[in-house]
PDB file of C-alpha atoms in Angstrom:
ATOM      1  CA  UNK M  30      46.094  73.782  72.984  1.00  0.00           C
ATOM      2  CA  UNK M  31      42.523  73.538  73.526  1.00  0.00           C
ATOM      3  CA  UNK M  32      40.183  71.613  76.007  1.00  0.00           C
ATOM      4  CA  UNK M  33      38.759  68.861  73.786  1.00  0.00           C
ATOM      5  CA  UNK M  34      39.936  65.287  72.858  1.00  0.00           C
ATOM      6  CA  UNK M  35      40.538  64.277  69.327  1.00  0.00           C
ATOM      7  CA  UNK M  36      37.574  61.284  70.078  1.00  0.00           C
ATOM      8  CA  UNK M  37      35.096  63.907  70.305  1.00  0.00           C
ATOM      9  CA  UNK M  38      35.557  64.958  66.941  1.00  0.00           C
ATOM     10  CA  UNK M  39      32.983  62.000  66.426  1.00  0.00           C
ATOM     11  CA  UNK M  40      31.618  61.085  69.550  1.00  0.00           C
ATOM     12  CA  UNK M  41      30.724  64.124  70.984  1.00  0.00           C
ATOM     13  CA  UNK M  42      26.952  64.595  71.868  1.00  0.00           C
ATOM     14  CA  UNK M  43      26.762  67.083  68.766  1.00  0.00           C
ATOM     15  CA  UNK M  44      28.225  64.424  66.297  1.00  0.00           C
ATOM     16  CA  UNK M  45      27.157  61.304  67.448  1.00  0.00           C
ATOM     17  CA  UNK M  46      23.994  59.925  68.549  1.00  0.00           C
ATOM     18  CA  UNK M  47      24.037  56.594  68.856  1.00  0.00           C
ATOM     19  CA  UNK M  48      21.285  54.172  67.456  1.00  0.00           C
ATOM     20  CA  UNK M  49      19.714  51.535  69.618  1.00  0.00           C
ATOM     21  CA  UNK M  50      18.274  50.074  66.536  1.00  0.00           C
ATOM     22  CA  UNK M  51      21.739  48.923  65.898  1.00  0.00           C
ATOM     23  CA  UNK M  52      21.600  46.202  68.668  1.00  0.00           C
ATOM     24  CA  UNK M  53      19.050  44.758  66.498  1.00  0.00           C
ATOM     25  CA  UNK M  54      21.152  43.381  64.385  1.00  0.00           C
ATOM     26  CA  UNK M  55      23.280  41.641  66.363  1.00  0.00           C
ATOM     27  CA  UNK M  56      20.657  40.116  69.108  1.00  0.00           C
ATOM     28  CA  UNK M  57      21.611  42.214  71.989  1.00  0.00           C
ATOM     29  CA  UNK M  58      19.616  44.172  74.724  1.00  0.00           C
ATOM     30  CA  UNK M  59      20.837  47.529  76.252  1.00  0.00           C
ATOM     31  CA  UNK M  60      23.255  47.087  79.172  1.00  0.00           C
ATOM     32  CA  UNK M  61      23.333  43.242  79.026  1.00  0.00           C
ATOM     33  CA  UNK M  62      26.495  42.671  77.066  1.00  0.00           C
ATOM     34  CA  UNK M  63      30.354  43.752  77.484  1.00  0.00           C
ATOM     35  CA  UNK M  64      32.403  44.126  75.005  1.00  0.00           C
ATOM     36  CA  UNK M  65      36.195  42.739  75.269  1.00  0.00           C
ATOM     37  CA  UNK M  66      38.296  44.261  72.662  1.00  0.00           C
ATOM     38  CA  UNK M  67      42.031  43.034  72.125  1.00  0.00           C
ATOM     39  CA  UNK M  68      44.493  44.859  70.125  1.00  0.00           C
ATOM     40  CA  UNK M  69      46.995  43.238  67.906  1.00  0.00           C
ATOM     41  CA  UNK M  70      49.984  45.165  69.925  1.00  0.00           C
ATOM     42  CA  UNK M  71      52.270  44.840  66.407  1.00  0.00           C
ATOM     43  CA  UNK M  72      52.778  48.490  66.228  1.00  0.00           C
ATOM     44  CA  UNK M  73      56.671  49.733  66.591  1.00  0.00           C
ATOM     45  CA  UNK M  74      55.544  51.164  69.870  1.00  0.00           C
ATOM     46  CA  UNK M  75      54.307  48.146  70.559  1.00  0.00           C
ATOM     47  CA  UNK M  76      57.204  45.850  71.246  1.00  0.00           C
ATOM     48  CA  UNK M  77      57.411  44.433  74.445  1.00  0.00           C
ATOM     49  CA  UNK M  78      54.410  45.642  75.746  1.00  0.00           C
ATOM     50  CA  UNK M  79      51.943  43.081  77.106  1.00  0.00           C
ATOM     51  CA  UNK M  80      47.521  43.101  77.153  1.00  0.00           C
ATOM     52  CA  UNK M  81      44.940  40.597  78.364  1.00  0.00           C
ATOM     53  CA  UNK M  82      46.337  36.663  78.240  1.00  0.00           C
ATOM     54  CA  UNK M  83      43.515  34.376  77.638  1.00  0.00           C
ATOM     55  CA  UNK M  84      44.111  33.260  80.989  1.00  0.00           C
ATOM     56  CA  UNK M  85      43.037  36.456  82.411  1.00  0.00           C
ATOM     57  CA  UNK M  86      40.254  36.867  79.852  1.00  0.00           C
ATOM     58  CA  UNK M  87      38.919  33.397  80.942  1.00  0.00           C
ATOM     59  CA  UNK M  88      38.868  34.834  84.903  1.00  0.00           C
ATOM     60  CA  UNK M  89      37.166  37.843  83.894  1.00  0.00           C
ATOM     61  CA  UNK M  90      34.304  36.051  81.527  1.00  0.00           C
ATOM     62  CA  UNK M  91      33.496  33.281  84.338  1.00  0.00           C
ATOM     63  CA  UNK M  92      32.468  36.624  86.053  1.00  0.00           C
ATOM     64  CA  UNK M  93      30.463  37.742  83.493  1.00  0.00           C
ATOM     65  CA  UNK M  94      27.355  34.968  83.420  1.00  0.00           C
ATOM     66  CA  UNK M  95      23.991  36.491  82.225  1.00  0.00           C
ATOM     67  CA  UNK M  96      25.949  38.888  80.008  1.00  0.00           C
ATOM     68  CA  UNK M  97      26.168  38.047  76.147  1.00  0.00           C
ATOM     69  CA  UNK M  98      30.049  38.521  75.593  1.00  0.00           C
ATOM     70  CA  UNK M  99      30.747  40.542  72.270  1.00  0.00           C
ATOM     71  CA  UNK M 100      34.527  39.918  71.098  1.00  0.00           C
ATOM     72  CA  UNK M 101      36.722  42.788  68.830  1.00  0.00           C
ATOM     73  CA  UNK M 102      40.157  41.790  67.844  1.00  0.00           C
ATOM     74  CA  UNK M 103      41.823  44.138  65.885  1.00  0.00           C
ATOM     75  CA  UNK M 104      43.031  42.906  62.336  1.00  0.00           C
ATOM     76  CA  UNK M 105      41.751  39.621  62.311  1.00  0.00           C
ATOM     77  CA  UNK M 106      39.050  38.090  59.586  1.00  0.00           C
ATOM     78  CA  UNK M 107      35.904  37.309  61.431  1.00  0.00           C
ATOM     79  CA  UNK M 108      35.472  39.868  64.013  1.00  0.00           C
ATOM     80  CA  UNK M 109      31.933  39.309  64.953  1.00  0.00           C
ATOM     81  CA  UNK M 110      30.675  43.289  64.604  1.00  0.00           C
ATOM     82  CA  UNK M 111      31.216  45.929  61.370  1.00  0.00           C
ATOM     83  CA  UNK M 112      33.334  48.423  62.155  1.00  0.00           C
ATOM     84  CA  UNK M 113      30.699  51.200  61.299  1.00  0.00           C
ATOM     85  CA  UNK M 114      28.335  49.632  64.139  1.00  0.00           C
ATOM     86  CA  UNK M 115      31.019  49.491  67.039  1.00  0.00           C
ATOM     87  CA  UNK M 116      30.033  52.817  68.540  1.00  0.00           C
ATOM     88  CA  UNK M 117      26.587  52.149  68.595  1.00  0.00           C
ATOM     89  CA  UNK M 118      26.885  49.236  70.278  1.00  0.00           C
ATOM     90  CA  UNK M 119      29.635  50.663  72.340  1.00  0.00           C
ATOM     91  CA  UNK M 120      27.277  53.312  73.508  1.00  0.00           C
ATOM     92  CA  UNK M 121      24.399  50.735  74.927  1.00  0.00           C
ATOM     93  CA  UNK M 122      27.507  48.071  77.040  1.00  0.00           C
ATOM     94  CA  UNK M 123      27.125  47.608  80.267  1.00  0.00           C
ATOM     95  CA  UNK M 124      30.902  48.252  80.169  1.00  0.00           C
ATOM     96  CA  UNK M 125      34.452  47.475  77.945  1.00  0.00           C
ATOM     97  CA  UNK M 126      37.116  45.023  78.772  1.00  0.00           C
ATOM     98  CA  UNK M 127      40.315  45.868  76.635  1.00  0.00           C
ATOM     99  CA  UNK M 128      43.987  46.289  75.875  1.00  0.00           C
ATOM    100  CA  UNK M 129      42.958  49.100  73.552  1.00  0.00           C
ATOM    101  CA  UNK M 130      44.175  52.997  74.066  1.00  0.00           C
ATOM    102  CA  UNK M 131      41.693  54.533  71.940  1.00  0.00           C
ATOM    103  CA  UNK M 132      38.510  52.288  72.662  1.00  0.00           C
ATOM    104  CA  UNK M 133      39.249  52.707  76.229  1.00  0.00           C
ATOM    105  CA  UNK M 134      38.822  56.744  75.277  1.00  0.00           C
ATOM    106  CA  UNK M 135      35.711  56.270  73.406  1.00  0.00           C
ATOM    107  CA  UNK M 136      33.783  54.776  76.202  1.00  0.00           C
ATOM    108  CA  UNK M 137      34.651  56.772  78.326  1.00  0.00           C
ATOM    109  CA  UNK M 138      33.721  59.700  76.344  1.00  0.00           C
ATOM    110  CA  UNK M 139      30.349  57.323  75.683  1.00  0.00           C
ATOM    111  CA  UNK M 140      30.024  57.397  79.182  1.00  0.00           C
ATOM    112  CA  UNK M 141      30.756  53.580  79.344  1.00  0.00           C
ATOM    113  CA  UNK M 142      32.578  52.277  82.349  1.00  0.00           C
ATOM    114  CA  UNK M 143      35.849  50.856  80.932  1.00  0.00           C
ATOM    115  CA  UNK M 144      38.727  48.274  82.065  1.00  0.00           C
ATOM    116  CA  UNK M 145      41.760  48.725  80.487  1.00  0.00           C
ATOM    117  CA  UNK M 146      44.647  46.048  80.814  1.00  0.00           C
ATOM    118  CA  UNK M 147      48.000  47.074  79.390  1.00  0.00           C
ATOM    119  CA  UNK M 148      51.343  47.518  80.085  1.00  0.00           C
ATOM    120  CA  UNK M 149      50.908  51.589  78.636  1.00  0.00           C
ATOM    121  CA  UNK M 150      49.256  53.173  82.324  1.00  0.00           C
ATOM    122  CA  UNK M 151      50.584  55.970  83.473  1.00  0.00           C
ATOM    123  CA  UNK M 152      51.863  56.611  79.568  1.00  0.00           C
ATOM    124  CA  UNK M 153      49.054  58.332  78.155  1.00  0.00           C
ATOM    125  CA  UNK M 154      47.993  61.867  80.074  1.00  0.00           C
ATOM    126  CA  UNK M 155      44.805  61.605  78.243  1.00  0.00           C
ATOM    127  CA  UNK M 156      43.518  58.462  80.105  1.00  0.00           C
ATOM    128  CA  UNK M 157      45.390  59.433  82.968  1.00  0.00           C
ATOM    129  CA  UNK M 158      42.819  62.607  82.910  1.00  0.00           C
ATOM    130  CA  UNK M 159      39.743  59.702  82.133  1.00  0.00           C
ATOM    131  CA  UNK M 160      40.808  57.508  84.830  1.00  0.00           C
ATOM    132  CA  UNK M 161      41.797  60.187  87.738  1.00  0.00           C
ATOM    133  CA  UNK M 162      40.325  63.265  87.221  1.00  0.00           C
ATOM    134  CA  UNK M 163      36.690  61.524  85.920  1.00  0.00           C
ATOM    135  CA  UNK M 164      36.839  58.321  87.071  1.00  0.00           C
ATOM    136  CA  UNK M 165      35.364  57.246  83.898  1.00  0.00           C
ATOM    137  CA  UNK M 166      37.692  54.014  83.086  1.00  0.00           C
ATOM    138  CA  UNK M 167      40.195  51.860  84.830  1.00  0.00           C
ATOM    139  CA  UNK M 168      44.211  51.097  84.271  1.00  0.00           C
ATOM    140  CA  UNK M 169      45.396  48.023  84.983  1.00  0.00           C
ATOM    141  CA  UNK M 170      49.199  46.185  84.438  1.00  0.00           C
ATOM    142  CA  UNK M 171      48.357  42.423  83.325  1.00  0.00           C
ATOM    143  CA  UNK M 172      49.679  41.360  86.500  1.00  0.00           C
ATOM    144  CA  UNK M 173      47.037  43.075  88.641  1.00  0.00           C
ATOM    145  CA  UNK M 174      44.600  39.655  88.157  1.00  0.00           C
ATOM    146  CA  UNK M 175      42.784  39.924  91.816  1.00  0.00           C
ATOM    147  CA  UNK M 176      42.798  43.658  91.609  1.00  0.00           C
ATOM    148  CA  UNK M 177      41.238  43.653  88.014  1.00  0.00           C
ATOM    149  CA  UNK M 178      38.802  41.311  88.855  1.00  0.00           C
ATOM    150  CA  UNK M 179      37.382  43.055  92.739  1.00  0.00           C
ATOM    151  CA  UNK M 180      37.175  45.566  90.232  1.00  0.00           C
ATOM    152  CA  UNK M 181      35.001  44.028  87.879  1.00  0.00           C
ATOM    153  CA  UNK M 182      32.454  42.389  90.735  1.00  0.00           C
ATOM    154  CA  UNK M 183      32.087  45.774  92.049  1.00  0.00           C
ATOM    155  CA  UNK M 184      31.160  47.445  88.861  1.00  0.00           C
ATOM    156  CA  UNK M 185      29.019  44.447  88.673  1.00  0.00           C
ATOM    157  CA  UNK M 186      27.272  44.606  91.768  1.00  0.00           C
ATOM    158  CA  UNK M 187      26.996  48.373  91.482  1.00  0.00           C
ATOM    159  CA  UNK M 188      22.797  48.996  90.836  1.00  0.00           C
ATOM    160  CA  UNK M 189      23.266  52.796  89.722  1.00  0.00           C
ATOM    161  CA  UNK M 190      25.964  52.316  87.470  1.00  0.00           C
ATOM    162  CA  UNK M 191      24.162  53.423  84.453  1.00  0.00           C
ATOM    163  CA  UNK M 192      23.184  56.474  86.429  1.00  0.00           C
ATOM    164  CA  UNK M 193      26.666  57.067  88.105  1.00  0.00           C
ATOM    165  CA  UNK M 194      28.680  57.222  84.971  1.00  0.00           C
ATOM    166  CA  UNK M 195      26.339  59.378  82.698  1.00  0.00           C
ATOM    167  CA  UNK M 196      26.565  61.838  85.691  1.00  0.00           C
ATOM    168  CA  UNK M 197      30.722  61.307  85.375  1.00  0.00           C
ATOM    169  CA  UNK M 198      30.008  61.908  81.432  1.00  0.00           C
ATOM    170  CA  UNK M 199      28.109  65.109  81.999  1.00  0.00           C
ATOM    171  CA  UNK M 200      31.086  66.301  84.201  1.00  0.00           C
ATOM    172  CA  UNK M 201      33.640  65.678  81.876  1.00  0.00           C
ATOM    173  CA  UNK M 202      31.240  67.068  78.868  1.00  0.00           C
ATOM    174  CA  UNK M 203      31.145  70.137  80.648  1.00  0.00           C
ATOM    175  CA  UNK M 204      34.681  70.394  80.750  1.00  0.00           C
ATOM    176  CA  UNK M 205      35.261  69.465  76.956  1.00  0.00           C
ATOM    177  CA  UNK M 206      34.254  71.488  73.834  1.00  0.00           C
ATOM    178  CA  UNK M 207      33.361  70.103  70.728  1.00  0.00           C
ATOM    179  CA  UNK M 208      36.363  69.437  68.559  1.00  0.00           C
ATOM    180  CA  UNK M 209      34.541  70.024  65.647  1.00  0.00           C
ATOM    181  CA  UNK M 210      33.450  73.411  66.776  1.00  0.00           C
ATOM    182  CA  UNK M 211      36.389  74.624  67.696  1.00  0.00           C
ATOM    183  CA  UNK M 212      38.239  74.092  65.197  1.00  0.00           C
ATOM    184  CA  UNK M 213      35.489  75.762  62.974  1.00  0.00           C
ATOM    185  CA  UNK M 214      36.099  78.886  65.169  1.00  0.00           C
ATOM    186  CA  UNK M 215      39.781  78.790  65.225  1.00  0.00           C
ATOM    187  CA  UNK M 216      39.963  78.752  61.210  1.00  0.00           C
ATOM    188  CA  UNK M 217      37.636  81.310  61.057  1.00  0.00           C
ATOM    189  CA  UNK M 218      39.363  83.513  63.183  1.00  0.00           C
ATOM    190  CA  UNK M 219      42.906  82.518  61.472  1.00  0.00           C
ATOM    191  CA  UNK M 220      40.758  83.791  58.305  1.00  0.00           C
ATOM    192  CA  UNK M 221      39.861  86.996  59.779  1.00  0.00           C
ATOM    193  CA  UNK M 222      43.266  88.106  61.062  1.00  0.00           C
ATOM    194  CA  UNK M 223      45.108  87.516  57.885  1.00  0.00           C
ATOM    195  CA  UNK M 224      42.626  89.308  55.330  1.00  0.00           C
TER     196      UNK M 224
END
């Protein structure tokens, strides 16, 4: 065991620093956009479970005028952002909206507030540990509409959020090791005791 998370193998303030140049590319501005990412949920471990209906996603985007919307959907063609830019630009949202495990992970490692709406909470100690322990992200069931969205006007209308999460981010940080670095060490040392 070891106190790290497999995402900070590569997002991890030693591994990744994220490039505001990026935004650039695709016409956005630092903390004005959200990103909504929706999974495919065709995985074996996927059947029967249930993410964000495009009535829900609807709700959630009438609350989000002013904010350029950037949309992820996992294996389709024409996914609006490269795959080698979406940390970047996950690292300058104003937040995430998604069905997604592991993106819900990576912003909040990003320090990123995060919304995640799935039929999986309470399944996966690792953003149990993000969502109760850090208070870095949010797990909602699909049914939760009026709770989901109270959340999302409050994150909205909260004027330090920036401030409050990269605070939350330091926390956890401080908590965490590098991956990277301690796996490094472990070898090493697994090299040392069997010469």
């Amino acid at each position: 065991l070891y106190p790290s998370y497999h995402e900070l193998a590569y997002l991890h303030p030693n591994n990744f620093k994220a490039d505001e140049s990026v935004l650039q590319k695709y016409g956005l501005e630092k903390g004005k956009y959200v990103i909504f990412r929706l999974v495919a949920l065709a995985a074996h471990h996927d059947i029967g479970a249930k993410g964000i209906s495009a009535a829900l996603k609807a709700k959630m985007q009438a609350e989000l005028s002013g904010y350029h919307i950037v949309e992820s959907f996992e294996g389709k063609a024409g996914n609006k952002v490269d795959p080698w830019d979406m940390h970047h630009l996950l690292a300058f949202a104003k937040m995430i909206i998604s069905d997604s495990q592991t993106m819900t992970i990576e912003a909040a490692v990003l320090g990123i507030p995060a919304i995640r709406i799935n039929t999986f909470i309470g399944k996966s100690t690792v953003i149990d540990e993000l969502e109760q322990k850090y208070l870095l992200a949010y797990g909602f069931f699909p049914h939760q509409e009026q709770t989901i969205l109270d959340t999302l006007k409050s994150l909205l209308a909260n004027t330090s959020l920036e401030q409050d999460w990269k605070q939350k981010q330091q926390t956890f940080l401080n908590d965490k090791v590098d991956f990277n670095n301690w796996m490094i060490q472990y070898f090493e040392q697994e090299i040392k005791t069997s010469v």
